[in-house]
Amino acid sequence: MGLYVLAAAKGSPGVTTSSVLLASIWPGEPILADLDPAGGDVALRYRDTSGVPLDPDRGLLSLGAAVRRGVAEVQLSDHVQRIAGGLEVLTGVNSPDQVQGLGPTWQHLARSLRSVPGRDVIADCGRLTPGAATIPVLQSADAVLMLARPTLEGLSHLRELIRGLAELLRLGGYDAVPVGVALIASYRDARTPGEVQSILDQAGLRASVLGILADDAKAATAIRTGDARRVRNSLLTRSAAEIRDRLLAVRRELPGAAATARYESGKERAL
């Protein structure tokens, strides 16, 4: 079904925490894929349904090995593990060297992630650079969600990353991969999405600000420690549900600046 990528330009805006949260409230039974080029956190943070550590030999590396061996039908389900709470995850690598070691298999991995029968995949790609090994995953995505804090440096890095990815993601073309932005900020800061959208528009960048992910430290800590049940009614979860709905609405539609205008006017969907 669908492939949705979360990533950031620089800093620590909480890509993994946001990915876990979105996957936990996603419709159906999504799979969370930990593809952070710097090394994955999911296997370090979470335990399986029995409370024991996840198997380090089962995940992205075992999937990549199956692809390299030319297994006739590589099944993503053979490489995922279920963590406490019920979410199925594809654990990541331990070091950047392992990411680079996957080499040309990334093209095949991207296709595998996008073609899971009846299930969406939420891919945590961590911090991105234009030359990242995970670029084929972004190019295959139904939508990419960039996370950023609305600070001067945060927005500057965001703008330059989107500019660097514009050609690779065919931004502005009929077959562009839609790029959305979620801002980690106070949920009361209603003016911020429109101001950031103006910055992107002035730079000529085809990306839409989808809204705010509430900067809620207590809820984020609960998610990182595997106690997501405590945050079901939190402001962070409610704001993530709004971002989820807008991201799902994108699905290969070209985003535009009008998205933020609809967001601010209080209509149901930003896109």
PDB file of C-alpha atoms in Angstrom, residues 60-61 63-70 98-113 133 136-137:
ATOM      1  CA  LEU A  60      16.717  -4.022   7.938  1.00  0.00           C
ATOM      2  CA  LEU A  61      19.987  -5.943   7.622  1.00  0.00           C
ATOM      3  CA  LEU A  63      15.892  -7.807   4.712  1.00  0.00           C
ATOM      4  CA  GLY A  64      18.829  -6.353   2.779  1.00  0.00           C
ATOM      5  CA  ALA A  65      20.609  -9.710   2.857  1.00  0.00           C
ATOM      6  CA  ALA A  66      17.532 -11.429   1.434  1.00  0.00           C
ATOM      7  CA  VAL A  67      17.366  -8.867  -1.360  1.00  0.00           C
ATOM      8  CA  ARG A  68      21.064  -9.339  -2.190  1.00  0.00           C
ATOM      9  CA  ARG A  69      20.644 -13.109  -2.325  1.00  0.00           C
ATOM     10  CA  GLY A  70      17.936 -12.619  -4.906  1.00  0.00           C
ATOM     11  CA  GLN A  98      26.005  -0.691   7.847  1.00  0.00           C
ATOM     12  CA  VAL A  99      23.671   1.688   5.993  1.00  0.00           C
ATOM     13  CA  GLN A 100      26.271   2.328   3.316  1.00  0.00           C
ATOM     14  CA  GLY A 101      26.960  -1.402   3.151  1.00  0.00           C
ATOM     15  CA  LEU A 102      23.458  -1.994   1.848  1.00  0.00           C
ATOM     16  CA  GLY A 103      24.592  -0.133  -1.274  1.00  0.00           C
ATOM     17  CA  PRO A 104      22.528  -0.710  -4.432  1.00  0.00           C
ATOM     18  CA  THR A 105      19.947  -2.792  -2.553  1.00  0.00           C
ATOM     19  CA  TRP A 106      18.262   0.437  -1.400  1.00  0.00           C
ATOM     20  CA  GLN A 107      16.306   0.621  -4.658  1.00  0.00           C
ATOM     21  CA  HIS A 108      14.911  -2.860  -4.055  1.00  0.00           C
ATOM     22  CA  LEU A 109      14.314  -2.154  -0.368  1.00  0.00           C
ATOM     23  CA  ALA A 110      12.288   0.913  -1.294  1.00  0.00           C
ATOM     24  CA  ARG A 111      10.073  -1.168  -3.571  1.00  0.00           C
ATOM     25  CA  SER A 112       9.611  -3.778  -0.838  1.00  0.00           C
ATOM     26  CA  LEU A 113       8.551  -1.122   1.657  1.00  0.00           C
ATOM     27  CA  ALA A 133      21.714   6.382   1.220  1.00  0.00           C
ATOM     28  CA  PRO A 136      15.577   5.920  -2.989  1.00  0.00           C
ATOM     29  CA  VAL A 137      13.075   5.444  -0.149  1.00  0.00           C
TER      30      VAL A 137
END
